[in-house]
Amino acid sequence: MKNIEIVYTPKLLPLYDLKGKTVVVIDILRATSTMCVAFETGIDKILPVSTPEECSIFKDFDFLTAAERNAEKLPGFDMGNSPFEFLNPLIEGKKIAFTTTNGTKAIKLARQQEAAEIVIGSFLNIDAVERYLIEKNRPVVLLCAGWKDKYNLEDTLFAGALAQRLAGEDEQEDDSCIAGIALYEQHKNELEALVRKSSHARRFQLLHSQTDDVSFCLQMNYTQKVPRLSGEYIIS
Amino acid sequence: MKNIEIVYTPKLLPLYDLKGKTVVVIDILRATSTMCVAFETGIDKILPVSTPEECSIFKDFDFLTAAERNAEKLPGFDMGNSPFEFLNPLIEGKKIAFTTTNGTKAIKLARQQEAAEIVIGSFLNIDAVERYLIEKNRPVVLLCAGWKDKYNLEDTLFAGALAQRLAGEDEQEDDSCIAGIALYEQHKNELEALVRKSSHARRFQLLHSQTDDVSFCLQMNYTQKVPRLSGEYIIS
């Protein structure tokens, strides 16, 4: 596949034309990883929403609510943004309204710019996403959610990993794509070590979380689901 | 040195606080490389201006004018943006009004955000810039001019090279800096091959230029000058 671009942060997305393209939204720590877990557990659908206030409203309409800001679960919501919270079989069949610092914002931006399709990517579903993109055969934009509009390592590593699989032997024309593949190539045998150096992973360490979300989110192929946007909802 | 950040494109600069920091503006192909050549040749000073129209005005005030857009010299100006044009000894002692697609814009943005100091970096003066930054001992922001606000390879490679020299054995905290150093490390023995793959180098090939600007701009230490902003002018 020749036409692959990596967008390192949502701030750069307005520079790209998304018409006719499939956008893969990537927020490895943790929104898109957590969404993959939620669908594997068996939820019905996810409604990505912009603000915690908006998210709260959906408590009245038979939704579970999940809200995270600055890597922490917000008080008053059913869940935060840790994949471990979405392993609970009691969420099976439920609708979830979901707001996070970076991931849900990236999804909404891609939608505003009229991408042909928006899918949710993470190491947890990398094989399934790869197959899906090859089958659809559209130009692909890999959109890193980043951290508050800044570049981050873990999203770039995943974008590089996926770009490399899709590119095969084709020379890439996009500078971001060439650099993303190079970063992944150099670190593919020590992904976790590099991600633990990232600013976001260090942010988790400061929070003294009881679960090892970093190592969970770097597992390959936990699920074969390919969550994707359909109207306002993410379904699978 | 611990406090080093890389900003991959001017579009991301508003996310950074520049107060008290030295900003190194990087536009390897070709504005900051060409400026280094101009000072080595012996020009007096450079006035970076935003638009070709503004640049034209300075013809009336004993300036030479240099204007480039989309990698091409604009008609009606003394020079474009090729380093070879600034080797001419007739420019010695002259003032030059200069406008380019990416480089002069990046300089002006850094100035608006009140950086403590703004210096011009390229492979052509990498040793001198390294020494200068170590001597000043301020936090450093390496600002890649990019291509029309998008990420590019050649500016990232230089930022990675300089960051690696400044960082030494210190672990870096900035994700962009970690990735920039990794990209440079992986490609330092084949810089030119990678830069020739970049979208900007391919743009030159399409223009059938008579000079090899890419290979010229990748020379190390052509000059010991450190051009830097002083008021509205770049001096050395």
Coordinates of C-alpha atoms in Angstrom, one line a residue, chain B residues 63-197:
Chain B
F63 CA 19.1 46.1 0.6
L64 CA 19.7 43.1 -1.6
T65 CA 16.5 41.1 -1.7
A66 CA 16.0 37.3 -1.6
A67 CA 12.7 35.6 -2.0
E68 CA 11.6 32.0 -2.4
R69 CA 8.3 30.3 -2.5
N70 CA 7.7 26.5 -3.0
A71 CA 11.4 25.9 -3.5
E72 CA 11.7 28.4 -6.4
K73 CA 13.3 31.8 -6.6
L74 CA 10.6 34.5 -7.2
P75 CA 11.1 36.7 -10.3
G76 CA 12.3 40.3 -9.6
F77 CA 14.5 39.5 -6.6
D78 CA 18.2 39.5 -6.5
M79 CA 18.4 36.0 -5.1
G80 CA 16.3 33.0 -4.2
N81 CA 17.1 30.6 -1.4
S82 CA 20.0 28.4 -2.8
P83 CA 23.2 28.5 -0.7
F84 CA 25.1 28.7 -4.0
E85 CA 23.7 32.2 -4.7
F86 CA 25.2 33.4 -1.4
L87 CA 28.7 32.3 -2.2
N88 CA 29.1 35.4 -4.4
P89 CA 31.7 37.7 -3.0
L90 CA 29.8 40.7 -4.3
I91 CA 27.3 40.4 -1.4
E92 CA 30.0 41.1 1.2
G93 CA 29.1 43.9 3.5
K94 CA 25.5 44.0 2.2
K95 CA 22.1 44.0 4.0
I96 CA 19.7 41.4 2.7
A97 CA 15.9 41.3 3.1
F98 CA 14.9 37.6 3.0
T99 CA 11.6 35.8 2.7
T100 CA 11.2 32.0 2.4
T101 CA 8.3 29.5 2.5
N102 CA 9.1 28.2 6.0
G103 CA 12.2 29.5 7.6
T104 CA 11.5 33.2 8.0
K105 CA 8.0 32.4 9.3
A106 CA 9.5 30.2 12.0
I107 CA 11.9 32.9 13.1
K108 CA 9.0 35.4 13.4
L109 CA 6.8 33.1 15.4
A110 CA 9.6 32.4 17.9
R111 CA 10.1 36.1 18.3
Q112 CA 6.3 36.7 18.9
Q113 CA 6.4 34.1 21.7
E114 CA 9.2 36.0 23.5
A115 CA 12.0 33.5 23.3
A116 CA 15.1 34.8 25.3
E117 CA 17.2 34.3 22.2
I118 CA 16.8 33.0 18.7
V119 CA 19.7 31.5 16.8
I120 CA 20.0 30.0 13.3
G121 CA 21.1 26.4 13.1
S122 CA 22.1 24.1 10.3
F123 CA 24.6 21.3 9.7
L124 CA 26.9 24.0 8.2
N125 CA 27.4 25.5 11.7
I126 CA 26.5 22.6 14.1
D127 CA 29.7 22.7 16.1
A128 CA 29.5 26.5 16.6
V129 CA 25.8 26.3 17.6
E130 CA 26.5 23.5 20.1
R131 CA 29.3 25.5 21.8
Y132 CA 27.1 28.6 21.9
L133 CA 24.2 26.8 23.5
I134 CA 26.4 25.1 26.1
E135 CA 28.0 28.4 27.0
K136 CA 24.6 30.2 27.3
N137 CA 23.3 27.3 29.4
R138 CA 19.6 28.1 28.9
P139 CA 16.8 25.6 28.3
V140 CA 16.8 24.9 24.5
V141 CA 13.9 24.6 22.1
L142 CA 14.8 23.2 18.7
L143 CA 12.2 24.5 16.3
C144 CA 11.9 22.7 13.0
A145 CA 10.6 24.9 10.2
G146 CA 9.0 21.9 8.5
W147 CA 7.2 22.2 5.2
K148 CA 4.1 24.4 5.3
D149 CA 3.5 23.4 8.9
K150 CA 4.0 19.7 8.3
Y151 CA 6.7 17.5 9.8
N152 CA 9.8 17.0 7.7
L153 CA 12.8 14.6 7.9
E154 CA 15.8 16.8 7.3
D155 CA 14.9 19.3 10.0
T156 CA 14.2 16.5 12.5
L157 CA 17.5 14.8 11.7
F158 CA 19.4 18.0 12.4
A159 CA 17.4 18.6 15.6
G160 CA 18.2 15.0 16.7
A161 CA 21.9 15.4 15.9
L162 CA 22.1 18.6 17.9
A163 CA 20.0 17.3 20.8
Q164 CA 22.2 14.2 21.0
R165 CA 25.3 16.3 21.4
L166 CA 23.7 18.6 24.0
A167 CA 22.1 15.7 25.9
G168 CA 25.2 13.6 26.4
E169 CA 24.3 10.8 28.9
D170 CA 21.4 12.7 30.4
E171 CA 18.0 10.9 29.9
Q172 CA 15.7 13.2 28.0
E173 CA 12.1 13.9 29.2
D174 CA 10.6 15.2 26.0
D175 CA 9.1 12.6 23.7
S176 CA 9.9 14.6 20.6
C177 CA 13.5 14.8 21.7
I178 CA 13.8 11.1 22.4
A179 CA 12.4 10.3 19.0
G180 CA 14.5 12.9 17.2
I181 CA 17.7 11.5 18.7
A182 CA 16.6 7.9 17.8
L183 CA 16.0 8.9 14.2
Y184 CA 19.4 10.6 14.0
E185 CA 21.2 7.7 15.7
Q186 CA 19.7 5.2 13.3
H187 CA 20.6 7.2 10.2
K188 CA 23.8 9.1 11.0
N189 CA 25.9 7.1 8.7
E190 CA 23.5 7.5 5.8
L191 CA 22.1 11.0 6.3
E192 CA 22.1 12.0 2.7
A193 CA 20.3 8.8 1.6
L194 CA 17.5 9.5 4.0
V195 CA 17.2 13.2 3.2
R196 CA 17.0 12.4 -0.5
K197 CA 14.0 10.3 0.3

